[in-house]
Coordinates of C-alpha atoms in Angstrom, one line a residue:
X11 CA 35.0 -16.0 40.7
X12 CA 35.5 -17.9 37.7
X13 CA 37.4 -17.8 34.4
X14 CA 35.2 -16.1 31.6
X15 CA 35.9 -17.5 28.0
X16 CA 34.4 -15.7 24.9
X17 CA 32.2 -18.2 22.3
X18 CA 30.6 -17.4 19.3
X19 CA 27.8 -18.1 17.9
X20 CA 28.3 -19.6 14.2
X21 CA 32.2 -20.6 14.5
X22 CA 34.5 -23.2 16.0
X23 CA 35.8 -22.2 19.4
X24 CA 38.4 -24.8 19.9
X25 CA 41.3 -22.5 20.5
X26 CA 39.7 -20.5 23.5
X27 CA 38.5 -23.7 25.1
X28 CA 41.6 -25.5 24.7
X29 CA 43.4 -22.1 26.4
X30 CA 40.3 -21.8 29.1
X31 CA 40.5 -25.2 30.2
X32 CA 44.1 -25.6 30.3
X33 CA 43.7 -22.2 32.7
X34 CA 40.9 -23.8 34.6
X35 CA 43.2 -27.1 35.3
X36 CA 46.2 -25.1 36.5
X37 CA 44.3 -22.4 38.4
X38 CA 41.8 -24.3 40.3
X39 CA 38.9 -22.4 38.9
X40 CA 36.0 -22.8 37.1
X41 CA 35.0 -21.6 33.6
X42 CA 32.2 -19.9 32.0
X43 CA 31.0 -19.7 28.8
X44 CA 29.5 -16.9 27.2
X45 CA 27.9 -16.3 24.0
X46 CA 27.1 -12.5 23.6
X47 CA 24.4 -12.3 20.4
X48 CA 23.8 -8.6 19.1
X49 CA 20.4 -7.4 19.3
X50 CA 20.3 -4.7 16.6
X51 CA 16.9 -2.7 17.9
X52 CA 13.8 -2.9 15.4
X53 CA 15.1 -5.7 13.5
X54 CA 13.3 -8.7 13.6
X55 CA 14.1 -12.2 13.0
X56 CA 12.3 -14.7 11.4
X57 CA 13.9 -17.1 13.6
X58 CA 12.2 -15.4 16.7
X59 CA 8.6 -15.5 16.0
X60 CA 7.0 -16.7 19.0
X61 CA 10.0 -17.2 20.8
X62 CA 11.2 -16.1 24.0
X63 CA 14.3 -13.8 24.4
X64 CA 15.9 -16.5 26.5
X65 CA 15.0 -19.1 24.3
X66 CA 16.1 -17.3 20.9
X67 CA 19.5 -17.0 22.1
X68 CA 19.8 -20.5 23.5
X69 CA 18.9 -21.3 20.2
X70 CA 21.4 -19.2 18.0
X71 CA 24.2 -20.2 20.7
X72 CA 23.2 -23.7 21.1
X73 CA 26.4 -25.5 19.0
X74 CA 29.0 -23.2 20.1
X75 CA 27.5 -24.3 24.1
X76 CA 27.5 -28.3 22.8
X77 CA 31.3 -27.6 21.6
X78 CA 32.1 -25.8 25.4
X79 CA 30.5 -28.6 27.1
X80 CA 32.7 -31.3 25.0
X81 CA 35.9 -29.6 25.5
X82 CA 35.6 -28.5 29.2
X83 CA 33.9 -31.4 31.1
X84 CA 33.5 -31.1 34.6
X85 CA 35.4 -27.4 34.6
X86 CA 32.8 -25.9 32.8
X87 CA 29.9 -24.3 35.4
X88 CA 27.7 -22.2 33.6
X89 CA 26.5 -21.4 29.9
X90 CA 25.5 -18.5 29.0
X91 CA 23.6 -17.1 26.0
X92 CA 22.7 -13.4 25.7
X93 CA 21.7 -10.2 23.0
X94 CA 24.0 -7.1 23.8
X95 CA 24.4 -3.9 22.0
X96 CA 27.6 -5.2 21.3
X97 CA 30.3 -8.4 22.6
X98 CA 32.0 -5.9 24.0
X99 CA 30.0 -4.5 26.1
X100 CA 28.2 -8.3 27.2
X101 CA 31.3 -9.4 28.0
X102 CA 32.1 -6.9 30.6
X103 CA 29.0 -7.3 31.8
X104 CA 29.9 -10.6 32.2
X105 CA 33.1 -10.4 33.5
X106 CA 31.5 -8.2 36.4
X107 CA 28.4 -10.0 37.1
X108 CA 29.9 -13.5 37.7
X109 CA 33.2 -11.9 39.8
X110 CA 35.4 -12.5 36.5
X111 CA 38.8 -13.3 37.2
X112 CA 40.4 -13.9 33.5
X113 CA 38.6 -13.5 29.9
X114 CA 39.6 -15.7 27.6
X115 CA 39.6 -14.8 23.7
X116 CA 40.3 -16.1 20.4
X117 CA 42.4 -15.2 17.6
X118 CA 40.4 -12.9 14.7
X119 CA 39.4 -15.7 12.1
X120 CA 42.0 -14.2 9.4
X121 CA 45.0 -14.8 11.2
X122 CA 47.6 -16.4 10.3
X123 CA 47.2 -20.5 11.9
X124 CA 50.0 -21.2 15.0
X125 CA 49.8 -17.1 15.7
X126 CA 48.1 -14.7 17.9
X127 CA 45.7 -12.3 15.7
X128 CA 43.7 -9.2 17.5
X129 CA 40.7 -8.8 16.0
X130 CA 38.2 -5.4 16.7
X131 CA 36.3 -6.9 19.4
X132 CA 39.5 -8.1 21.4
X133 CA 40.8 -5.1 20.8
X134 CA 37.8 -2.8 22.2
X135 CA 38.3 -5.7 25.3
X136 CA 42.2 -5.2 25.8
X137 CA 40.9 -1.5 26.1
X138 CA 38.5 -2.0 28.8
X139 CA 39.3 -5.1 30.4
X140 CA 40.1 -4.8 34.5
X141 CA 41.3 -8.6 34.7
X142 CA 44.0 -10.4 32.6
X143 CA 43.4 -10.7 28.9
X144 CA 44.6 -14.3 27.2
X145 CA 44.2 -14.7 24.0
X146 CA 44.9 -18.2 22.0
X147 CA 46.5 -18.6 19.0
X148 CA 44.8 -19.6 15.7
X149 CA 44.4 -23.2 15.9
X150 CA 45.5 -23.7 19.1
X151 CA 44.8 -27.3 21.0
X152 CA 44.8 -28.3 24.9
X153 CA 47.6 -30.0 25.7
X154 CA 46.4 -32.8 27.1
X155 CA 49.0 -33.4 30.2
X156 CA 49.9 -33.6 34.3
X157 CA 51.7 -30.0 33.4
X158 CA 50.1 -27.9 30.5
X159 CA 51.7 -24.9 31.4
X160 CA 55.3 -25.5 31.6
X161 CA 56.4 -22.2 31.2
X162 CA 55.8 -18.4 31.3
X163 CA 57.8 -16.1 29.5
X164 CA 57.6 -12.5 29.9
X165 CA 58.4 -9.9 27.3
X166 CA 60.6 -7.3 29.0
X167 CA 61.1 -4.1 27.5
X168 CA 61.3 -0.4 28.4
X169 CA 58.1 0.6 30.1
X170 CA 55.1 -0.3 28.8
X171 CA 54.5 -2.4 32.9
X172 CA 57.6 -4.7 32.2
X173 CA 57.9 -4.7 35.6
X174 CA 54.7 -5.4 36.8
X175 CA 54.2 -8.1 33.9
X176 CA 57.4 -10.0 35.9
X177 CA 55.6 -9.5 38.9
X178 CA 52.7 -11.1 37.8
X179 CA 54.8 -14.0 36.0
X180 CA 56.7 -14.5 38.5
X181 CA 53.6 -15.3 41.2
X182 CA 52.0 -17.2 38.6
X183 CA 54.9 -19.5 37.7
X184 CA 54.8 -20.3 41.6
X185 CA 51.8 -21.1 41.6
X186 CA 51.5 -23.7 39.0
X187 CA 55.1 -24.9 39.4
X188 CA 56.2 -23.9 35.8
X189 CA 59.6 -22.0 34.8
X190 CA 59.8 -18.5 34.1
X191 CA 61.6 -16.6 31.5
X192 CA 62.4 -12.7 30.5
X193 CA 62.7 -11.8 26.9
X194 CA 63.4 -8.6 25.6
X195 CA 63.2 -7.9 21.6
X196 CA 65.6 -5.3 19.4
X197 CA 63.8 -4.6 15.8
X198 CA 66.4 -3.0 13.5
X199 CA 65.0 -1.9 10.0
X200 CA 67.9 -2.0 8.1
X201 CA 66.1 -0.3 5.4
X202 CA 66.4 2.5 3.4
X203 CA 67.2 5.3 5.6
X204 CA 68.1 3.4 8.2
X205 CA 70.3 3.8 11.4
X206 CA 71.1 0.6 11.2
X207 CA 71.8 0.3 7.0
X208 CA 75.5 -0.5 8.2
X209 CA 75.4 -4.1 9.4
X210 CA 78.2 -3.8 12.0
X211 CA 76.4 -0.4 13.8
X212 CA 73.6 -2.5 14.0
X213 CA 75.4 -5.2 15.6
X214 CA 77.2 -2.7 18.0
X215 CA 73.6 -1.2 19.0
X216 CA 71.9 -4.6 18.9
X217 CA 74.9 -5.7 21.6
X218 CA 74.3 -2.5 23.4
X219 CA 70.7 -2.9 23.7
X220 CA 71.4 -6.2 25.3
X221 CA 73.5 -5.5 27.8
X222 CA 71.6 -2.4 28.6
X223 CA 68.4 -4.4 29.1
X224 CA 70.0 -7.5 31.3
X225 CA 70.7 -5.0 34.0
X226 CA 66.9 -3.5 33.7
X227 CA 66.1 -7.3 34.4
X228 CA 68.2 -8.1 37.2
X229 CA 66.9 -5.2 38.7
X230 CA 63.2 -6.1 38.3
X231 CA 64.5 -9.0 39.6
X232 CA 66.1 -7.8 43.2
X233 CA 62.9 -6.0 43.2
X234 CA 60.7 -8.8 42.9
X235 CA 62.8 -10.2 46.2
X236 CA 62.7 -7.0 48.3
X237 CA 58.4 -7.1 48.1
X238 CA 58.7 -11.1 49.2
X239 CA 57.5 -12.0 46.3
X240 CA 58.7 -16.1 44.8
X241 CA 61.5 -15.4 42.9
X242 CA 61.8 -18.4 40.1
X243 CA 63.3 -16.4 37.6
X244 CA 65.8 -18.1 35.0
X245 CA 67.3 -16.6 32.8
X246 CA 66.9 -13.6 30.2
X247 CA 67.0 -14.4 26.4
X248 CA 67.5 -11.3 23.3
X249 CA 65.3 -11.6 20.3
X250 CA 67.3 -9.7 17.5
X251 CA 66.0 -9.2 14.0
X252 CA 64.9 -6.8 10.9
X253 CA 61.4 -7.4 11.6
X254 CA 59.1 -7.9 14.5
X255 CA 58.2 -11.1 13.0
X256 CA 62.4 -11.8 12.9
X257 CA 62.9 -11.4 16.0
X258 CA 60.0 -13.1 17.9
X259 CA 61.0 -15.8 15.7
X260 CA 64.6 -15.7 17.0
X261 CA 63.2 -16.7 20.3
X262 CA 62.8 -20.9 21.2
X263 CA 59.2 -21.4 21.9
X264 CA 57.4 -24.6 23.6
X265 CA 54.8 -26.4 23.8
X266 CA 53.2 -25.1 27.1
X267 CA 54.5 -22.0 27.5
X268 CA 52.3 -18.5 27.6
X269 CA 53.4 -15.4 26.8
X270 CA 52.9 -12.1 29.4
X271 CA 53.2 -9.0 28.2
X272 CA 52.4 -6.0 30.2
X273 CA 50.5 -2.3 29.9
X274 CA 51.0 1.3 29.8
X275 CA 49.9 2.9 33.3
X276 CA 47.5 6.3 32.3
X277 CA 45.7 6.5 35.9
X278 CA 42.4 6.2 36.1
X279 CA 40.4 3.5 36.6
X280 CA 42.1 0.0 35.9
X281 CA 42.1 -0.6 32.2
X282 CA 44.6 -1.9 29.6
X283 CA 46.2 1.0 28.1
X284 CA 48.8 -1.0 24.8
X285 CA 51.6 0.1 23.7
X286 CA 53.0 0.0 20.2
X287 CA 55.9 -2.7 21.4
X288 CA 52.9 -4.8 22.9
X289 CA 50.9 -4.3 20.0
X290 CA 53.3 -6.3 17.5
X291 CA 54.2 -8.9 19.7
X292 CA 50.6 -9.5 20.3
X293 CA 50.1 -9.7 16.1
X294 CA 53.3 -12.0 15.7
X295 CA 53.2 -14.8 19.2
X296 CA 53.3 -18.0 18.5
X297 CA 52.2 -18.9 21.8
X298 CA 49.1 -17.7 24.4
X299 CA 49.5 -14.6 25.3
X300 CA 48.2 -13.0 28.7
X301 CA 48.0 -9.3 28.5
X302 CA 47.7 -7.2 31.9
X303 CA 45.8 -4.7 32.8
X304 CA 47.2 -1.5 33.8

């Protein structure tokens, strides 16, 4: 059992540390880290003459290991170096070999610094990931504190495992003594060919929209009662704006907070199945974001 975090070889992985050990600290569990090299068959490396497998990958992993080891002290348990077919596919290998119980991820390197970016390889993971996704914003650092995790907020909408996303903040809030939070966002284009081109119909539907998602809440709320689960839920806030961007940005963020957002149920095996709401929040927080599987 341990938290999983993603390093690569060739880049600085301060944001994913900083996010994995400020899990480790508030979970109670330890952290690996894993560098997954691909091994492109048939080409060889001049770097690898005489060398063993074990060794060349030590070798290609060895700063991004030196950086794990100085941000994670004592929470840090194992390295690991390793040639793939793809990160992908190493990290789930990963993830089921040492009992995974989180993968942590960073930002894709052109995002925008202070926000959450999905690059293809996170993507291919939200996609085939059984445990809880968290991803770290660009330039993200460890808050250095007795409570890093003050908060967790949990986007609300319809569908998309709203409910079991408040579920799943609502246990975790308990168990590292932080608040929790519902949000729910309204996105009116007021463009061209717009519903919404008239201001005040856009108010009326942006009021509607509220009141029709309080009640959703409350009742995720009683529900979260009647299975005896800890019920620490405060209060529901509206994020109201043009744009995605607008209205996440309508919301009050914190230092310490993290961001859950839930998944679309397809059956099947366990997987993360995201919908389009969940895919622009995820390009636009300005906070960690844990996304669930479904």
């Amino acid at each position: 059992m341990a938290i999983v975090v993603a390093v690569r070889p060739g880049h600085h992985n301060a944001s994913p540390l900083a996010l994995a050990g400020e899990l480790a600290e508030v979970l109670g569990e330890p952290v690996v880290a894993a560098a997954v090299v691909v091994v492109s068959p048939g080409v060889p490396s001049p770097l690898r003459d005489g060398m063993s497998d074990e060794d060349y990958f030590d070798l290609i992993a060895e700063a991004a290991m030196a950086e794990a080891r100085d941000v994670l002290g004592d929470a840090l348990t194992a390295t690991l170096a390793f040639g793939a077919r793809s990160v992908r596919a190493g990290l789930l290998d990963v993830l089921e070999r040492r009992g995974g119980t989180h993968l942590v991820l960073g930002s894709a390197d052109r995002g925008e610094h202070g926000r959450t970016r999905i690059g293809d390889v996170a993507s291919g993971l939200l996609h085939a990931a059984a445990v809880p996704v968290h991803i770290a914003p660009v330039g993200y650092a460890r808050a250095y504190s007795e409570h890093p995790i003050r908060r967790v907020t949990v986007a609300f909408g319809p569908g998309d495992g709203s409910r079991q996303a408040l579920e799943y903040g609502a246990v975790l809030a308990d168990r590292i003594d932080s608040m929790l939070r519902a949000i729910s966002f309204f996105v009116r284009d007021t463009g061209s060919g717009s519903l919404y081109t008239s201001q005040g119909y856009a108010a009326q539907i942006s009021q509607a929209w509220h009141e029709q998602m309080q009640v959703t809440v409350d009742e995720a709320v009683r529900g979260i009662a009647n299975l005896g689960l800890p019920s620490r839920f405060i209060t529901t806030e509206f994020g109201d704006g043009p744009t995605w961007r607008a209205a996440i940005d309508a919301i009050d963020w914190a230092p310490g907070e993290v961001l859950v957002v839930g998944s679309r149920s397809r059956g099947g095996p366990l997987r993360t199945f995201l919908g389009s709401r969940a895919v622009e929040i995820l390009h636009h927080a300005p906070v960690p974001v844990t996304v669930l599987p479904s």
